Coordinates of C-alpha atoms in Angstrom, one line a residue:
M140 CA 160.2 -6.1 44.8
V141 CA 162.8 -7.2 46.9
K142 CA 166.1 -4.8 47.0
R143 CA 169.8 -6.1 46.6
S144 CA 171.5 -4.4 49.6
N145 CA 174.8 -3.5 47.7
K146 CA 176.6 -3.7 51.3
K147 CA 179.4 -5.5 52.4
P148 CA 179.1 -7.6 55.1
S149 CA 181.3 -5.9 58.2
S150 CA 184.0 -8.1 59.6
E151 CA 182.0 -6.7 63.4
N152 CA 179.6 -9.3 62.7
Y153 CA 182.2 -12.4 62.7
S154 CA 184.5 -11.8 65.4
F155 CA 185.1 -15.6 65.8
I156 CA 187.1 -15.2 62.4
K157 CA 189.8 -13.2 63.8
E158 CA 190.5 -15.5 66.1
T159 CA 194.1 -17.5 65.9
I160 CA 195.2 -21.4 67.0
K161 CA 197.7 -22.0 68.6
E162 CA 199.7 -25.0 69.4
H163 CA 199.7 -25.9 73.5
P164 CA 202.7 -25.0 75.2
T165 CA 204.8 -27.8 76.0
D166 CA 205.3 -29.3 79.4
K167 CA 209.0 -30.6 79.7
K168 CA 208.4 -32.8 83.5
S169 CA 205.2 -33.8 82.0
P170 CA 206.9 -37.4 80.5
V171 CA 208.7 -38.3 84.2
K172 CA 205.6 -37.4 85.8
K173 CA 204.0 -40.3 83.6
F174 CA 206.3 -43.0 84.1
L175 CA 206.5 -42.3 87.8
T176 CA 202.7 -42.4 88.4
A177 CA 202.9 -45.5 86.3
A178 CA 205.4 -47.3 88.3
V179 CA 203.8 -46.4 91.6
C180 CA 200.7 -47.7 89.8
G181 CA 203.0 -50.8 89.1
V182 CA 204.1 -51.5 92.3
I183 CA 200.4 -51.0 94.0
F184 CA 199.0 -53.8 91.6
G185 CA 202.2 -56.0 92.3
G186 CA 201.9 -55.6 95.4
C187 CA 198.5 -56.8 95.5
T188 CA 199.6 -59.9 93.2
V189 CA 202.2 -61.3 95.5
G190 CA 199.5 -61.1 98.0
T191 CA 197.4 -62.9 97.0
V192 CA 198.8 -66.0 95.8
A193 CA 201.0 -65.8 98.7
L194 CA 197.0 -66.5 100.2
F195 CA 196.0 -68.7 97.5
L196 CA 198.7 -70.6 96.3
P197 CA 199.5 -73.6 99.2
G198 CA 195.8 -74.5 99.1
V199 CA 196.2 -74.7 95.3
I200 CA 199.8 -76.3 95.8
E201 CA 198.2 -79.5 98.2
T202 CA 194.9 -79.4 95.5
I203 CA 197.4 -80.6 93.0
E204 CA 199.6 -82.3 95.3
D205 CA 196.7 -84.7 96.2
S206 CA 195.2 -85.1 92.5
T207 CA 198.9 -85.9 91.4
D208 CA 199.3 -88.5 94.6
H209 CA 196.1 -90.2 94.1
H210 CA 197.0 -90.9 90.3
T211 CA 200.5 -91.9 90.7
E212 CA 200.6 -94.1 93.4
V213 CA 200.5 -97.8 93.6
T214 CA 200.4 -100.2 95.9
L215 CA 200.0 -103.6 95.4
I216 CA 197.9 -105.9 98.3
P217 CA 198.7 -109.7 97.9
A218 CA 195.5 -111.5 97.4
V219 CA 193.3 -109.1 97.6
T220 CA 191.8 -106.7 94.8
E221 CA 189.0 -104.7 96.0
A222 CA 187.7 -104.4 99.0
P223 CA 184.9 -106.1 100.3
A224 CA 181.5 -104.0 99.7
D225 CA 180.6 -103.9 104.2
L226 CA 183.9 -102.5 104.5
K227 CA 183.6 -99.9 101.7
E228 CA 180.0 -98.7 102.9
Q229 CA 181.5 -98.2 106.5
E230 CA 184.3 -96.1 105.1
Q231 CA 182.0 -93.9 103.1
T232 CA 179.3 -93.9 106.4
E233 CA 181.9 -93.3 109.0
T234 CA 183.4 -89.9 106.6
G235 CA 179.8 -88.7 106.0
E236 CA 182.1 -86.9 102.7
G237 CA 180.7 -87.4 99.6
T238 CA 183.4 -86.4 96.5
A239 CA 185.1 -88.8 94.3
N240 CA 188.3 -88.9 96.0
T241 CA 187.2 -88.8 99.2
K242 CA 185.5 -92.4 98.8
E243 CA 188.9 -93.9 96.7
S244 CA 190.6 -92.7 100.4
G245 CA 188.3 -94.6 101.8
Q246 CA 188.5 -97.8 99.8
N247 CA 191.9 -97.5 99.6
E248 CA 192.3 -97.1 103.6
A249 CA 189.7 -100.1 103.5
Q250 CA 192.1 -102.0 101.4
S251 CA 195.0 -101.8 103.4
S252 CA 193.2 -102.6 106.7
T253 CA 191.9 -105.8 104.5
A254 CA 195.6 -107.0 103.5
E255 CA 197.0 -106.5 107.0
D256 CA 194.6 -108.7 108.3
I257 CA 195.0 -111.4 105.3
A258 CA 198.2 -111.4 106.0
T259 CA 197.7 -111.5 110.1
K260 CA 195.0 -114.6 109.1
D261 CA 197.3 -116.4 107.0
T262 CA 200.4 -116.3 109.5
A263 CA 197.9 -117.4 112.2
A264 CA 196.8 -119.9 109.8
D265 CA 200.5 -121.2 109.1
D266 CA 201.4 -121.3 112.5
T267 CA 198.4 -123.6 113.0
W268 CA 199.0 -125.9 110.6
A269 CA 202.6 -126.2 112.2
E270 CA 201.4 -126.4 115.4
L271 CA 199.6 -129.9 113.8
V272 CA 202.3 -130.9 112.4
R273 CA 204.0 -130.7 115.2
N274 CA 201.6 -132.5 117.2
V275 CA 200.9 -135.2 114.1
A276 CA 204.4 -136.2 114.3
E277 CA 205.0 -135.9 117.7
V278 CA 205.0 -139.6 118.5
P279 CA 206.6 -141.3 115.0
R280 CA 209.2 -139.3 115.7
K281 CA 210.5 -140.8 119.1
A282 CA 210.1 -144.3 117.7
L283 CA 212.7 -143.1 115.0
V284 CA 216.4 -144.8 115.5
R285 CA 220.0 -144.6 114.2
I286 CA 221.0 -147.9 113.0
L287 CA 225.2 -148.4 112.7
A288 CA 226.1 -151.4 110.9
L289 CA 229.5 -152.9 111.9
G290 CA 232.3 -155.5 111.2
N291 CA 233.6 -158.2 113.0
D292 CA 237.3 -157.9 112.5
A293 CA 238.8 -154.3 114.3
D294 CA 240.7 -152.1 111.9
L295 CA 244.2 -153.1 112.3
L296 CA 245.0 -149.2 112.2
D297 CA 242.8 -146.8 114.3
D298 CA 241.3 -150.4 116.6
S299 CA 237.9 -149.8 115.2
F300 CA 235.0 -151.5 114.1
L301 CA 235.2 -151.3 110.6
K302 CA 231.2 -149.6 109.8
Y303 CA 229.0 -150.9 106.9
G304 CA 226.5 -147.9 107.0
E305 CA 224.6 -145.7 109.6
E306 CA 221.0 -146.0 108.3
E307 CA 217.4 -144.5 109.8
G308 CA 214.8 -146.9 111.1
F309 CA 211.5 -147.4 113.4
V310 CA 210.1 -149.4 115.6
F311 CA 207.1 -150.9 114.0
L312 CA 206.1 -153.4 117.1
K313 CA 206.8 -153.3 120.9
N314 CA 205.5 -156.5 123.3
D315 CA 206.4 -156.6 126.2
K316 CA 209.9 -158.2 125.5
A317 CA 211.4 -156.4 123.1
F318 CA 211.7 -153.1 120.3
Y319 CA 211.5 -154.8 117.1
I320 CA 212.8 -152.0 114.4
M321 CA 212.4 -151.8 110.7
T322 CA 215.2 -150.0 108.2
Y323 CA 216.2 -150.0 104.3
S324 CA 219.3 -151.0 103.9
D325 CA 221.7 -152.4 100.1
N326 CA 225.2 -152.6 102.2
M327 CA 224.4 -153.7 105.6
D328 CA 223.9 -157.9 104.4
D329 CA 227.4 -158.4 105.3
A330 CA 227.5 -156.8 108.7
G331 CA 228.3 -158.3 112.1
K332 CA 227.3 -156.0 114.1
F333 CA 224.5 -153.8 114.6
Q334 CA 224.0 -150.5 117.5
V335 CA 220.8 -148.8 117.5
T336 CA 220.7 -145.3 119.1
F337 CA 217.6 -144.0 120.2
S338 CA 215.7 -140.6 120.0
N339 CA 216.5 -140.1 123.6
G340 CA 220.2 -140.9 122.9
D341 CA 219.9 -144.1 124.7
M342 CA 221.9 -147.0 122.4
A343 CA 221.9 -150.8 122.4
D344 CA 223.1 -154.3 120.5
A345 CA 220.6 -155.1 118.1
T346 CA 220.2 -158.4 117.1
L347 CA 219.3 -159.1 112.8
C348 CA 215.8 -160.9 112.7
K349 CA 215.2 -161.2 108.8
S350 CA 217.2 -159.6 106.2
D351 CA 215.1 -159.3 102.1
S352 CA 217.5 -159.1 99.6
R353 CA 215.4 -158.7 97.1
T354 CA 213.2 -155.4 99.0
G355 CA 216.7 -154.2 100.9
F356 CA 214.7 -154.3 104.3
L357 CA 216.0 -155.5 107.3
V358 CA 213.9 -156.4 110.6
F359 CA 216.2 -155.9 114.3
Q360 CA 215.2 -157.1 117.7
V361 CA 216.7 -154.9 120.6
P362 CA 215.3 -156.7 124.1
F363 CA 214.2 -154.5 127.1
T364 CA 217.1 -156.0 129.4
D365 CA 219.2 -154.0 126.8
V366 CA 218.3 -151.0 127.2
K367 CA 217.0 -148.5 130.3
E368 CA 214.1 -148.6 132.2
A369 CA 212.8 -145.4 130.9
T370 CA 213.7 -146.3 127.0
A371 CA 211.7 -149.3 127.6
K372 CA 209.1 -147.3 128.7
D373 CA 208.7 -144.2 126.6
I374 CA 209.7 -145.1 123.6
P375 CA 206.9 -146.3 121.5
Q376 CA 206.1 -148.0 118.6
V377 CA 204.3 -146.5 115.6
A378 CA 201.1 -147.5 113.9
L379 CA 201.0 -148.9 110.6
A380 CA 198.1 -147.8 108.3
G381 CA 195.1 -150.1 108.8
D382 CA 193.4 -149.3 105.6
D383 CA 194.6 -148.8 101.9
D384 CA 192.4 -145.7 101.4
I385 CA 195.0 -142.6 100.9
E386 CA 193.7 -140.4 97.5
Q387 CA 195.6 -138.4 96.0
M388 CA 195.1 -134.7 97.5
D389 CA 195.3 -136.3 101.1
A390 CA 197.9 -134.5 103.3
V391 CA 200.9 -136.1 104.3
I392 CA 204.0 -135.8 106.5
A393 CA 207.0 -136.8 106.3
V394 CA 209.2 -137.7 108.9
G395 CA 213.2 -139.0 109.4
S396 CA 215.2 -137.6 107.0
P397 CA 213.4 -137.3 103.4
T398 CA 215.4 -134.4 102.5
G399 CA 219.1 -136.4 103.6
D400 CA 219.4 -134.1 106.8
Y401 CA 218.5 -136.4 109.6
D402 CA 215.7 -135.7 112.0
S403 CA 214.0 -133.8 108.6
L404 CA 210.6 -132.6 109.3
V405 CA 208.3 -131.9 105.9
S406 CA 204.2 -131.6 105.3
G407 CA 203.1 -131.5 101.4
M408 CA 200.5 -133.8 100.1
I409 CA 199.8 -137.0 97.6
T410 CA 200.3 -135.7 94.2
S411 CA 200.1 -139.5 92.6
V412 CA 199.2 -143.1 93.8
T413 CA 199.7 -145.4 91.0
G414 CA 203.4 -146.1 91.3
T415 CA 204.8 -149.3 92.1
M416 CA 208.0 -150.7 93.1
K417 CA 208.9 -154.0 91.6
A418 CA 211.0 -156.8 93.4
A419 CA 211.3 -160.7 93.2
D420 CA 207.8 -161.8 93.4
E421 CA 207.0 -158.8 94.7
E422 CA 205.2 -155.6 93.7
Y423 CA 204.4 -152.7 96.1
G424 CA 202.4 -149.5 95.4
M425 CA 204.1 -146.6 95.7
L426 CA 202.4 -142.6 96.9
T427 CA 204.4 -140.0 95.1
T428 CA 204.2 -136.4 97.0
N429 CA 205.0 -132.8 96.1
M430 CA 207.9 -132.9 98.5
V431 CA 210.8 -132.4 97.6
G432 CA 213.2 -135.3 98.9
S433 CA 217.0 -136.6 98.7
E434 CA 218.1 -139.8 96.6
D435 CA 219.8 -140.8 99.9
G436 CA 216.4 -140.2 102.0
G437 CA 214.7 -142.5 104.1
G438 CA 211.7 -141.9 107.0
L439 CA 208.4 -142.6 107.3
L440 CA 205.3 -140.7 105.8
L441 CA 202.4 -140.5 107.5
N442 CA 198.9 -138.9 107.5
M443 CA 196.9 -137.0 109.4
S444 CA 196.2 -139.6 112.3
G445 CA 199.7 -140.3 113.1
E446 CA 199.9 -143.1 110.9
V447 CA 202.6 -144.8 108.6
V448 CA 200.8 -145.2 105.3
G449 CA 204.7 -145.2 103.6
I450 CA 207.6 -145.6 103.9
I451 CA 210.6 -144.0 102.0
C452 CA 213.7 -145.5 100.7
G453 CA 216.2 -144.3 99.0
G454 CA 218.1 -144.9 95.8
Q455 CA 215.0 -146.5 94.3
E456 CA 216.2 -146.6 90.3
D457 CA 212.9 -145.8 88.8
E458 CA 212.3 -143.5 90.9
N459 CA 211.8 -139.9 90.5
N460 CA 214.2 -138.8 93.1
S461 CA 213.1 -135.1 92.9
V462 CA 210.1 -135.9 94.9
I463 CA 209.8 -138.3 98.0
R464 CA 208.6 -141.2 96.9
A465 CA 207.1 -144.4 99.7
V466 CA 206.2 -147.6 99.4
E467 CA 202.5 -148.9 100.7
A468 CA 203.0 -149.8 104.4
T469 CA 199.4 -151.7 104.3
Q470 CA 201.3 -153.8 101.7
L471 CA 204.3 -154.9 104.3
R472 CA 202.1 -155.4 107.2
S473 CA 202.6 -159.5 106.4
L474 CA 206.0 -159.8 105.6
L475 CA 207.4 -157.1 108.6
E476 CA 205.7 -159.8 110.8
G477 CA 207.0 -163.0 109.2
M478 CA 210.6 -161.0 109.7
A479 CA 209.9 -160.2 112.8
N480 CA 209.1 -164.3 113.2
G481 CA 212.5 -165.1 111.3
D482 CA 210.3 -166.8 108.9
D483 CA 211.4 -168.0 105.5
I484 CA 211.1 -165.6 102.7
C485 CA 209.8 -168.0 99.8
Y486 CA 211.9 -167.2 96.5
I487 CA 211.2 -168.0 92.7
G488 CA 212.5 -165.5 90.9
I489 CA 209.7 -164.2 88.6
H490 CA 209.1 -160.2 87.9
G491 CA 206.1 -159.9 86.8
A492 CA 202.4 -157.1 86.3
T493 CA 198.9 -157.8 87.2
I494 CA 196.9 -157.9 84.1
S495 CA 194.2 -155.2 83.9
E496 CA 190.6 -155.8 83.3
Y497 CA 190.9 -153.3 80.2
Q498 CA 193.9 -155.4 79.3
V499 CA 191.6 -158.7 79.4
E500 CA 188.6 -156.7 77.8
N501 CA 190.7 -154.8 74.9
L502 CA 193.8 -157.3 74.4
E503 CA 192.3 -160.9 74.8
L504 CA 194.4 -161.5 77.5
P505 CA 194.1 -164.0 80.0
E506 CA 193.6 -163.9 83.6
G507 CA 197.2 -163.4 86.0
I508 CA 200.3 -162.2 86.3
Y509 CA 202.2 -161.1 83.3
V510 CA 205.7 -162.3 83.4
D511 CA 208.4 -159.1 82.7
S512 CA 211.3 -161.1 83.1
V513 CA 212.9 -163.9 84.7
E514 CA 215.9 -163.8 87.3
S515 CA 219.3 -165.9 86.4
D516 CA 219.9 -169.0 88.2
S517 CA 216.3 -168.7 89.6
P518 CA 213.8 -171.7 90.6
A519 CA 211.7 -170.2 87.9
M520 CA 214.3 -170.2 85.2
T521 CA 215.3 -173.9 86.1
A522 CA 211.8 -175.1 86.0
G523 CA 211.4 -172.7 82.1
V524 CA 209.0 -169.9 83.2
Q525 CA 209.8 -167.2 80.2
S526 CA 209.1 -163.4 79.4
G527 CA 205.7 -163.0 77.9
D528 CA 204.5 -166.2 80.3
I529 CA 200.9 -165.3 82.3
V530 CA 201.0 -167.1 85.9
H531 CA 197.2 -168.3 86.8
T532 CA 197.6 -170.7 88.9
L533 CA 200.3 -171.5 92.2
D534 CA 199.7 -174.7 94.0
G535 CA 196.4 -175.3 93.1
Q536 CA 195.3 -171.8 94.0
E537 CA 194.1 -169.0 90.9
I538 CA 195.8 -166.3 90.6
R539 CA 195.2 -162.4 89.1
S540 CA 197.3 -160.8 90.6
M541 CA 200.7 -159.8 91.9
D542 CA 198.8 -159.4 95.1
D543 CA 197.8 -163.2 94.9
Y544 CA 200.9 -164.7 93.6
S545 CA 202.6 -163.2 96.6
S546 CA 200.7 -164.3 99.2
M547 CA 199.9 -167.6 97.6
L548 CA 204.1 -167.8 97.8
Q549 CA 204.8 -166.7 101.2
S550 CA 202.2 -169.2 102.6
L551 CA 204.3 -171.9 100.9
N552 CA 207.0 -174.3 102.8
R553 CA 211.1 -173.6 101.6
G554 CA 212.0 -176.7 99.8
S555 CA 208.7 -177.7 98.3
K556 CA 208.0 -178.7 94.9
V557 CA 204.5 -177.2 94.0
K558 CA 203.0 -177.3 90.5
L559 CA 202.8 -173.7 88.5
E560 CA 200.5 -173.5 85.3
I561 CA 201.1 -170.8 82.6
Y562 CA 199.8 -169.5 79.5
R563 CA 201.7 -169.6 76.6
R564 CA 201.6 -167.9 73.2
N565 CA 201.5 -170.4 70.5
S566 CA 203.2 -170.1 67.4
Y567 CA 199.4 -169.7 65.9
G568 CA 198.8 -166.5 68.4
T569 CA 196.9 -168.8 70.7
Y570 CA 197.8 -169.1 74.5
V571 CA 197.6 -172.7 75.5
N572 CA 197.5 -174.0 79.4
V573 CA 201.3 -175.5 80.3
E574 CA 202.7 -176.8 83.7
L575 CA 205.8 -176.7 85.3
N576 CA 206.8 -177.9 87.8
V577 CA 209.0 -175.2 91.0
I578 CA 210.9 -175.4 93.4
I579 CA 210.6 -172.8 95.9
K580 CA 213.2 -171.6 97.4
E581 CA 214.3 -169.3 100.6
K582 CA 216.0 -165.7 100.0

């Protein structure tokens, strides 16, 4: 049996129970110390940060600027959108850097270099072309002259000759005795005296060989005896193109005063060969260029061999005066030769147009020349020729074009009576042959 003890536990055996918990005494200097410690640490940390930023910031800024420059600056390079592949590879090989920025920078440098090279080549090409144009035009420009038309009567006010105009011409023929000069004018016929100034400044009187009031062309003669020996020797004649082979996009040069200014020099190309200049009993082909001209311009149109392919005539009513146009020179060869010899210019007075093969086949028209109009008081009107008639025979020779008609007409004699056959539409709409007698006159 276990006995319970009735003794109370002694407090001496649990002495810890007597301990008393007391609050820690307050130190009034502690917050100040903590603040100072934090401030010192902040200064130290701030200094480290500033040092770090100062050390790395320039590199960071440079990197940012490089990146910004790369994406915002744009350079327009004429005629080049991308550098050639061989130049890119060369740039990459020389630099040896594989980053994208370095490659793109190398490409930009290659493009800049290429643009400079191309600009240099373009400038060189322009200079070469300009030199070629000057060389081709050198001889024809020496053949250009100025022709002053003067009256026979003196002006009582200033005792000088009346002026009927000044035009530009050119030496188209030079034999062993004289120069033969052609010009275009619509107001020189009334002049009684003509004075020529050559490209070297020498001046001489000129004699009118022939004028053609239908076209406005005039031909003059200047004997060598009336000019200086150096002029007779050094002034050349221009070569008229022998073949009618000028085509669209062919390069041409305009000399004379095509822009209205004397001694101009312009280059360009042919844009059309289908134009025409109509005159009584004549139809000449016209060449149209892309060069800006003047209504009062004149001069010569040259091919790149220096031959005259066209004669620039200002004041044409049916021409587009914003560009340079010229009468085809090959069609004027026989006319100029006849005028130089003083031959008669035969005249009937028909303004016509060639009937094309297409019109013959599709419109069922007879072959020949269609009469657009007849000049008043002309031999054609007297003979009874009417608008709408189709001329197909002259003096027994068949006619199929205006060239045929003009050549045949100029081979006849002034004052002769010849048979002119035409087709005329009757009231039933069919064409019947009509024979007319016409007397050739001089124009």
